[in-house]
Short mmCIF file of C-alpha atoms in Angstrom, two decimals:
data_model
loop_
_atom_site.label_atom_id
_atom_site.label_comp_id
_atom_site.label_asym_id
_atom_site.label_seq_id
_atom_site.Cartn_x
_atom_site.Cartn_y
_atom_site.Cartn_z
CA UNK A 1 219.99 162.85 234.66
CA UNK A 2 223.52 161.87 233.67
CA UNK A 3 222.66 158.57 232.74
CA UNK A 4 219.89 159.71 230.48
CA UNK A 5 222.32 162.28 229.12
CA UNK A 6 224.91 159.73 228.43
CA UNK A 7 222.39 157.79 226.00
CA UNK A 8 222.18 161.16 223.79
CA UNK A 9 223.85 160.49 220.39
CA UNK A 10 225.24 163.34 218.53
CA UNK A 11 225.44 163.25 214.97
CA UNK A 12 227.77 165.60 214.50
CA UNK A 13 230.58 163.12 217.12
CA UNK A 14 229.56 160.07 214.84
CA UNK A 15 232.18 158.85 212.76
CA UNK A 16 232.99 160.03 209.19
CA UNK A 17 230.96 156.85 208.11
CA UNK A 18 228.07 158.10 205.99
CA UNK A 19 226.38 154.29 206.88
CA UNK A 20 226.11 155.19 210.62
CA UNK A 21 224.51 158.21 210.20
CA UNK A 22 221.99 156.79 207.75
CA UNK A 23 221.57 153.91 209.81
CA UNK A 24 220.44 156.50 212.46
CA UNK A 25 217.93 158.63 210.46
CA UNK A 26 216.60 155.01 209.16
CA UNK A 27 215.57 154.25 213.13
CA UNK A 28 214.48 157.52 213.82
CA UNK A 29 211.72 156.95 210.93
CA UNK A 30 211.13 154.03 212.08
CA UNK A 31 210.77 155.34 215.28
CA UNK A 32 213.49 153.59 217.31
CA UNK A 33 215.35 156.35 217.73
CA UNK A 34 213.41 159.93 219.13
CA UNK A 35 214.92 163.03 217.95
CA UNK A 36 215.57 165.03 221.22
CA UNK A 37 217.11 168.62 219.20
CA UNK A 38 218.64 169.18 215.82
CA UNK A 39 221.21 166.51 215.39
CA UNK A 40 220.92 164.96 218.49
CA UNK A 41 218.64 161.61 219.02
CA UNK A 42 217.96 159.13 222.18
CA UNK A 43 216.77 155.97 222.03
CA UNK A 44 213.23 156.17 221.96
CA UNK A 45 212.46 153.29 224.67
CA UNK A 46 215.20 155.17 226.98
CA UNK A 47 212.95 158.61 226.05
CA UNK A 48 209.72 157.04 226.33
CA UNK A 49 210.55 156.28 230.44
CA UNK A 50 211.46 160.06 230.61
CA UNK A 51 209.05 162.51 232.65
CA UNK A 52 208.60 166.02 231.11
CA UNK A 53 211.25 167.72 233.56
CA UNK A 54 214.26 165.07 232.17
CA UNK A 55 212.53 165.23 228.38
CA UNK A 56 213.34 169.40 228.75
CA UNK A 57 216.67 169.05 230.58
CA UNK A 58 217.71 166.34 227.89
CA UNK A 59 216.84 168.81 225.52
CA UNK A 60 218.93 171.46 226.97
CA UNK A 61 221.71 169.50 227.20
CA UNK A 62 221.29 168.31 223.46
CA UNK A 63 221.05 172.22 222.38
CA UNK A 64 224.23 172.63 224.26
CA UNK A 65 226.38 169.49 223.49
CA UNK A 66 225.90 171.14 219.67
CA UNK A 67 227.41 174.37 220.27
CA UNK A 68 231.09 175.02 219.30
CA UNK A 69 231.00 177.79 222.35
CA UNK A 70 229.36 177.05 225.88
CA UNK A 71 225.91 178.91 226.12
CA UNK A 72 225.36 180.52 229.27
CA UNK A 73 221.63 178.86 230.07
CA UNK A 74 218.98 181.22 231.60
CA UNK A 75 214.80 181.47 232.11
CA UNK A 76 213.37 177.81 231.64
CA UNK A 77 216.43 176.32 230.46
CA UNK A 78 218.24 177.31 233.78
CA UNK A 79 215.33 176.82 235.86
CA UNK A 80 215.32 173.09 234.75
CA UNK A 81 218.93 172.50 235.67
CA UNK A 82 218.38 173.99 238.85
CA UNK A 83 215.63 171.77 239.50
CA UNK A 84 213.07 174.12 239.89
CA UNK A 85 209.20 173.47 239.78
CA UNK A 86 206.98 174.33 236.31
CA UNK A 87 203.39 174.91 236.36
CA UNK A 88 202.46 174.04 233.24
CA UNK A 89 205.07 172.51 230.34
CA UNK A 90 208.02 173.08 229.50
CA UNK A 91 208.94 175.36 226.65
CA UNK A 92 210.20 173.67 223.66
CA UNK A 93 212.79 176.28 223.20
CA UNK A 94 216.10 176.10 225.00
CA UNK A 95 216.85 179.87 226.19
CA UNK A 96 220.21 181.29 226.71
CA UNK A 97 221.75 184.80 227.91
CA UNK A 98 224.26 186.94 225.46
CA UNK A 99 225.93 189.94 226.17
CA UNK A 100 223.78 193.20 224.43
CA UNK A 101 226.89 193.69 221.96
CA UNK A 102 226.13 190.00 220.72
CA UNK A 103 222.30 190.65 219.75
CA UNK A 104 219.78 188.25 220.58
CA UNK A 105 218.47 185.94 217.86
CA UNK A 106 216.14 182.93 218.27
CA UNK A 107 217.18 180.22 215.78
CA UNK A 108 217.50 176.55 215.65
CA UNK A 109 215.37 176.13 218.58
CA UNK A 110 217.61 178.80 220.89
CA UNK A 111 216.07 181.89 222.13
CA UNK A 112 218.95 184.49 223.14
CA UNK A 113 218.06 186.86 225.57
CA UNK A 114 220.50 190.21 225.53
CA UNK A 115 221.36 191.21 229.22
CA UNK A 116 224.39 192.77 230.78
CA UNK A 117 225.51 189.38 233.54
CA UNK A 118 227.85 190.22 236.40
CA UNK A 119 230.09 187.39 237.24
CA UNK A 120 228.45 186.61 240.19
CA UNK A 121 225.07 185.57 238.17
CA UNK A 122 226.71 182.62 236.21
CA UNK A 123 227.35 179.46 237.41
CA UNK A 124 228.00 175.57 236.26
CA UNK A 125 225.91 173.19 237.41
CA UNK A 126 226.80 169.82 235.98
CA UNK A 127 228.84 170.54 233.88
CA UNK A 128 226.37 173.11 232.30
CA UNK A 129 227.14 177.09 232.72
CA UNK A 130 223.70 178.38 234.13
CA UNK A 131 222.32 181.72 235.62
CA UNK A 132 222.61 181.72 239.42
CA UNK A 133 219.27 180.57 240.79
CA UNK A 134 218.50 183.84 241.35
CA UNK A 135 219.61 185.67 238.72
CA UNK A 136 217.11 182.59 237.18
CA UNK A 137 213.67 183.32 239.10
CA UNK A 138 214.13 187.05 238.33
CA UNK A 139 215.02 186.10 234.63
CA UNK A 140 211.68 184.09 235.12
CA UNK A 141 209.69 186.42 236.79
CA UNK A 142 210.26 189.44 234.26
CA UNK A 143 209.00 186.97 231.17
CA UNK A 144 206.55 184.42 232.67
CA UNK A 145 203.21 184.04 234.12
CA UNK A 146 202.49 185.40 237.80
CA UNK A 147 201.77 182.03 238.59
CA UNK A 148 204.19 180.54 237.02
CA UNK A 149 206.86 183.21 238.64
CA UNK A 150 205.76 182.74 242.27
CA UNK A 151 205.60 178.73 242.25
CA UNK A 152 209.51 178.74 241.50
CA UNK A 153 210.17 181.74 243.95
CA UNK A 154 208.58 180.07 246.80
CA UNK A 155 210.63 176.61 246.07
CA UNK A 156 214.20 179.19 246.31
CA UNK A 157 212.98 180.51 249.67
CA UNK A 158 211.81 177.77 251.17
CA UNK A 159 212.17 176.91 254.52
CA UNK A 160 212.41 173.50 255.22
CA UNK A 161 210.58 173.04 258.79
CA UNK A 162 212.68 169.89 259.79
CA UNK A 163 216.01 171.35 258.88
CA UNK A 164 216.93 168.91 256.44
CA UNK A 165 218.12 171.28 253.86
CA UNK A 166 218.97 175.45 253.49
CA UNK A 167 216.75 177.26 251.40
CA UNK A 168 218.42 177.98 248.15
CA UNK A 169 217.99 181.85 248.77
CA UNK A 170 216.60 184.32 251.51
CA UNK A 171 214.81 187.72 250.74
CA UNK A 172 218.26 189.37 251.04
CA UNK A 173 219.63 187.74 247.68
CA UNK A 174 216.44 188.31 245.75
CA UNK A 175 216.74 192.13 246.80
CA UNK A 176 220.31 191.85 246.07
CA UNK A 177 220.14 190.72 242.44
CA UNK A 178 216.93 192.84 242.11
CA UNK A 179 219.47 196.21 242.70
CA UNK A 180 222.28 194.30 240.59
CA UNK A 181 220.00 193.46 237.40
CA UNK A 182 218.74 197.56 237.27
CA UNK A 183 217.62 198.84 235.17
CA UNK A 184 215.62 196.16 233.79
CA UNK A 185 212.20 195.98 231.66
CA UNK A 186 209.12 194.61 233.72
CA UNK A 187 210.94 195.31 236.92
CA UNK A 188 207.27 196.01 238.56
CA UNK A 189 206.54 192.25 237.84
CA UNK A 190 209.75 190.92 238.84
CA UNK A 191 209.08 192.88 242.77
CA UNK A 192 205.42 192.13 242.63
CA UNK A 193 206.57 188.54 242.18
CA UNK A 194 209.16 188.54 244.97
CA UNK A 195 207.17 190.49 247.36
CA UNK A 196 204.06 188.07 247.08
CA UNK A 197 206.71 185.18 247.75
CA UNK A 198 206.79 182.91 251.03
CA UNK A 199 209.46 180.94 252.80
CA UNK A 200 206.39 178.58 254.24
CA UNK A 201 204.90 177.27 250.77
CA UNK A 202 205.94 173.73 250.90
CA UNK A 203 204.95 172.68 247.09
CA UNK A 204 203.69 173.78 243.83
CA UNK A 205 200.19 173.55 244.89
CA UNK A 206 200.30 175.78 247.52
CA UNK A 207 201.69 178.07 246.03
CA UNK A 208 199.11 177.91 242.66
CA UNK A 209 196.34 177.56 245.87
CA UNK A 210 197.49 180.77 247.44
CA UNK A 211 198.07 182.82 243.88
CA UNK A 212 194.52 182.00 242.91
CA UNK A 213 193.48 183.27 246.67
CA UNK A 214 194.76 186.44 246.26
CA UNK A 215 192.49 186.83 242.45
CA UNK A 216 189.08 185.45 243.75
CA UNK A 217 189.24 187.70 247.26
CA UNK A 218 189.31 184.67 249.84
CA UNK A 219 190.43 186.22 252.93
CA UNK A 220 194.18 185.73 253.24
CA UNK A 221 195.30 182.63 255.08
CA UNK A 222 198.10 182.37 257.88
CA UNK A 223 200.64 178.91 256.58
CA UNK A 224 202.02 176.43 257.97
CA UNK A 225 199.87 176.99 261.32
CA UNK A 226 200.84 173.87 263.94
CA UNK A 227 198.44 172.20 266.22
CA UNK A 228 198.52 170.21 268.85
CA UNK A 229 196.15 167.95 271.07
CA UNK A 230 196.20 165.95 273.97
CA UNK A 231 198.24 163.08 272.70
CA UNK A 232 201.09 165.80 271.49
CA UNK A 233 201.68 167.29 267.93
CA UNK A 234 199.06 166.94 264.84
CA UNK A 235 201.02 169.02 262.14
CA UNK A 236 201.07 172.00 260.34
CA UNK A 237 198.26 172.83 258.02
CA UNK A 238 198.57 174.46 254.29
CA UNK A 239 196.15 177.61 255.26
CA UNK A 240 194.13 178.52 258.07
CA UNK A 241 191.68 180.48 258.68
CA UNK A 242 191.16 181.22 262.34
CA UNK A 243 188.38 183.07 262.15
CA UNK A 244 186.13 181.04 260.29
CA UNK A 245 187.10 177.61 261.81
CA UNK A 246 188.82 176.80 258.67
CA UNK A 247 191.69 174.80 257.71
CA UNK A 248 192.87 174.08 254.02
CA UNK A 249 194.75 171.52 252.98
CA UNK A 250 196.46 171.20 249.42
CA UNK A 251 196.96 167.42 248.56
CA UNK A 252 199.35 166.42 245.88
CA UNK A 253 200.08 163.31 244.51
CA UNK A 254 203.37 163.80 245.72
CA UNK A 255 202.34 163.10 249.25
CA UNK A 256 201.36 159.83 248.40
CA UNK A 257 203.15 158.41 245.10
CA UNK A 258 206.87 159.74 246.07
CA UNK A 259 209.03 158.00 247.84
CA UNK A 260 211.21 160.36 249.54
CA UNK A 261 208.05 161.97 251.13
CA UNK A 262 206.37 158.81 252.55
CA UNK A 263 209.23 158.50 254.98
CA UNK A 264 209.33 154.53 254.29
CA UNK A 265 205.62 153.93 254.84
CA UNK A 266 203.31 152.57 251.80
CA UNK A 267 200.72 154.40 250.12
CA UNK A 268 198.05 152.71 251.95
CA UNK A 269 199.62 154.13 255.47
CA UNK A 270 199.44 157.29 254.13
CA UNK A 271 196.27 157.52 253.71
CA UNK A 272 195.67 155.93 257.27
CA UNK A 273 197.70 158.65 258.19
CA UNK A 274 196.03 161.31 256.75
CA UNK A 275 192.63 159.94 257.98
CA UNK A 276 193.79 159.56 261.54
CA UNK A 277 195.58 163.32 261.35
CA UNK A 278 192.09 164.99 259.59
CA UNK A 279 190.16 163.45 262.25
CA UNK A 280 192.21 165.21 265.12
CA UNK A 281 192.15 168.37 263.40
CA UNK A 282 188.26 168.38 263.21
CA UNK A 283 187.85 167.22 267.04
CA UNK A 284 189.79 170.72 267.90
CA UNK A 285 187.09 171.74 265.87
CA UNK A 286 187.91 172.78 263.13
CA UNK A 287 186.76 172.39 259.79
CA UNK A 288 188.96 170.66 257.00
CA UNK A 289 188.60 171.68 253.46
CA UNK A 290 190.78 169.71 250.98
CA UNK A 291 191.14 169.60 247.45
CA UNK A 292 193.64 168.32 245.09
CA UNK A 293 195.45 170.50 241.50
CA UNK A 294 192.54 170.17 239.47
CA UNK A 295 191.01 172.52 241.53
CA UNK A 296 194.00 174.73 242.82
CA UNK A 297 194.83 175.82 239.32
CA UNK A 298 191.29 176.95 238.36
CA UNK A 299 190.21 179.81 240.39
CA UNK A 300 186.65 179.48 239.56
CA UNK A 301 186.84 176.18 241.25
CA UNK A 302 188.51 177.39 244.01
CA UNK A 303 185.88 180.09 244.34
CA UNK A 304 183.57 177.56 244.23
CA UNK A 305 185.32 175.00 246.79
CA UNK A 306 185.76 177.80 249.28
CA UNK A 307 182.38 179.32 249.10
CA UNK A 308 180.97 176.26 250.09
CA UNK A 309 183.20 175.67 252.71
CA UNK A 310 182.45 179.04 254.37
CA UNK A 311 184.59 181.65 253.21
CA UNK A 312 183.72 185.04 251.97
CA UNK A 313 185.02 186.31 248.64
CA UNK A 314 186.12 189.45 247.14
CA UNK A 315 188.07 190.21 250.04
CA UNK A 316 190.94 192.25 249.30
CA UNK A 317 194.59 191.44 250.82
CA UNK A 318 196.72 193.51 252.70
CA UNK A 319 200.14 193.12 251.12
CA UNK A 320 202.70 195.39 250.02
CA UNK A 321 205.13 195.66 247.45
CA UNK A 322 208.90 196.81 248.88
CA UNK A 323 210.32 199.66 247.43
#
């Protein structure tokens, strides 16, 4: 994101020349230049080649490049430096954390949350002073969706299976900044939220998938379940469900349009891949349910998917919030 940052243009670092900033607003009618936050513009062929996570960080940074004081970033606008996952869009807002004494006041595109911060719970990241990650999903959690809340939890715990990275947290922080933030409003959301969280949720439509289980009564699916045949290893599946000869799989277009997760291959071995891997799991046998985020994120059509691929609904799950 630096280099997209570094085509911002500040109006307020321009010179003293009245022509450059008129020349500016001129393009920006024009429509040469896009106006990322108050003051601030990018080029609008540079912003035009941005996705919707760099449009929002670009945004925060704008919001904060125009402060005389360094905000401390929290909620969306911490979550997005962090590179956590959305579900949904971005807010338009840029949200920041001020001490109660300072009173919160949303203005100019800044919402200012009031909360007491210990010094562990602020960080810089980039240059940028953030909540901690977890001070963030709590922040997150307290405010947003269900949904919304667990998708970003589950990316902080996650486990990576091939040990190519740490997860960014374990239960043991969560709890930790749980105790440290109380008392707090919603704080039967927030441990709702972190006790429904799993280190085995892999990506953003799992974790939709497995919210939107738990409000049409599917029975509750074991993750991440590995299987193996005679020529060796298959994989690990999204869900299974052992005892109804079901497996679930959660597709993506990540899988198949990102680079980093195609391992070198093309898209086209991908699919073979898939195709070859599906057909093993079936000859266990097992069945193979699949269906892609147009489905996961509406839980009538999950209903409707599952139903027809065997499973019961209105089964209730047994999970417990932690005191």
């Amino acid at each position: 994101m630096s280099n997209a940052s570094d085509r911002l243009t500040f109006v307020n670092r321009l010179t003293l020349n009245e022509g450059d900033r008129r020349k500016l607003a001129q393009a920006a009618t024009r429509g040469a230049q896009s106006r990322v936050a108050r003051g601030v513009y990018m080029d609008a062929a540079a912003w035009a080649q941005l996705d919707e996570d760099l449009r929002y960080l670009a945004r925060v940074r704008a919001v904060v490049g125009t402060r005389r004081n360094r905000p401390v970033l929290s909620h969306w606008s911490a979550a997005v430096v962090h590179g956590l996952p959305i579900v949904g869009r971005w807010p338009n807002a840029v949200h920041t954390t001020v001490a109660p004494t300072a009173g919160g006041r949303n203005r100019n595109g800044i919402v200012a949350h009031t909360a007491r911060l210990a010094d562990e719970d602020v960080v810089e990241v980039d240059g940028l002073l953030v909540t901690s990650i977890t001070r963030t999903v709590l922040d997150v959690a307290a405010c947003a969706s269900f949904m919304v809340a667990v998708t970003m939890v589950d990316h902080v715990l996650h486990v990576d299976r091939f040990h190519r990275s740490a997860p960014a947290a374990v239960r043991s922080d969560l709890d930790a900044q749980f105790e440290r933030a109380r008392p707090m409003r919603a704080h039967a959301r927030v441990r709702r939220v972190f006790a429904f969280a799993e280190t085995r949720a892999d990506t953003p439509i799992e974790s939709v998938s497995r919210v939107n289980m738990l409000a049409i009564g599917c029975p509750r699916p074991l993750l991440q379940s590995a299987f193996r045949d005679r020529f060796g290893f298959i994989g690990e599946t999204d869900f299974d469900w052992p005892d109804f000869g079901l497996l679930g799989e959660a597709d993506g277009a990540r899988k198949y349009l990102d680079a980093a997760y195609r391992s070198g291959r093309t898209v086209e071995q991908v699919m073979l891949d898939e195709k070859d891997r599906e057909d093993r799991l079936r000859a266990l046998p097992r069945s193979v349910s699949r269906w892609r985020w147009r489905v996961g994120v509406n839980p009538g059509l999950l209903r409707a998917h599952l139903s027809a691929a065997g499973l019961p609904m209105g089964v209730p799950w047994d999970w417990h919030i932690r005191d």
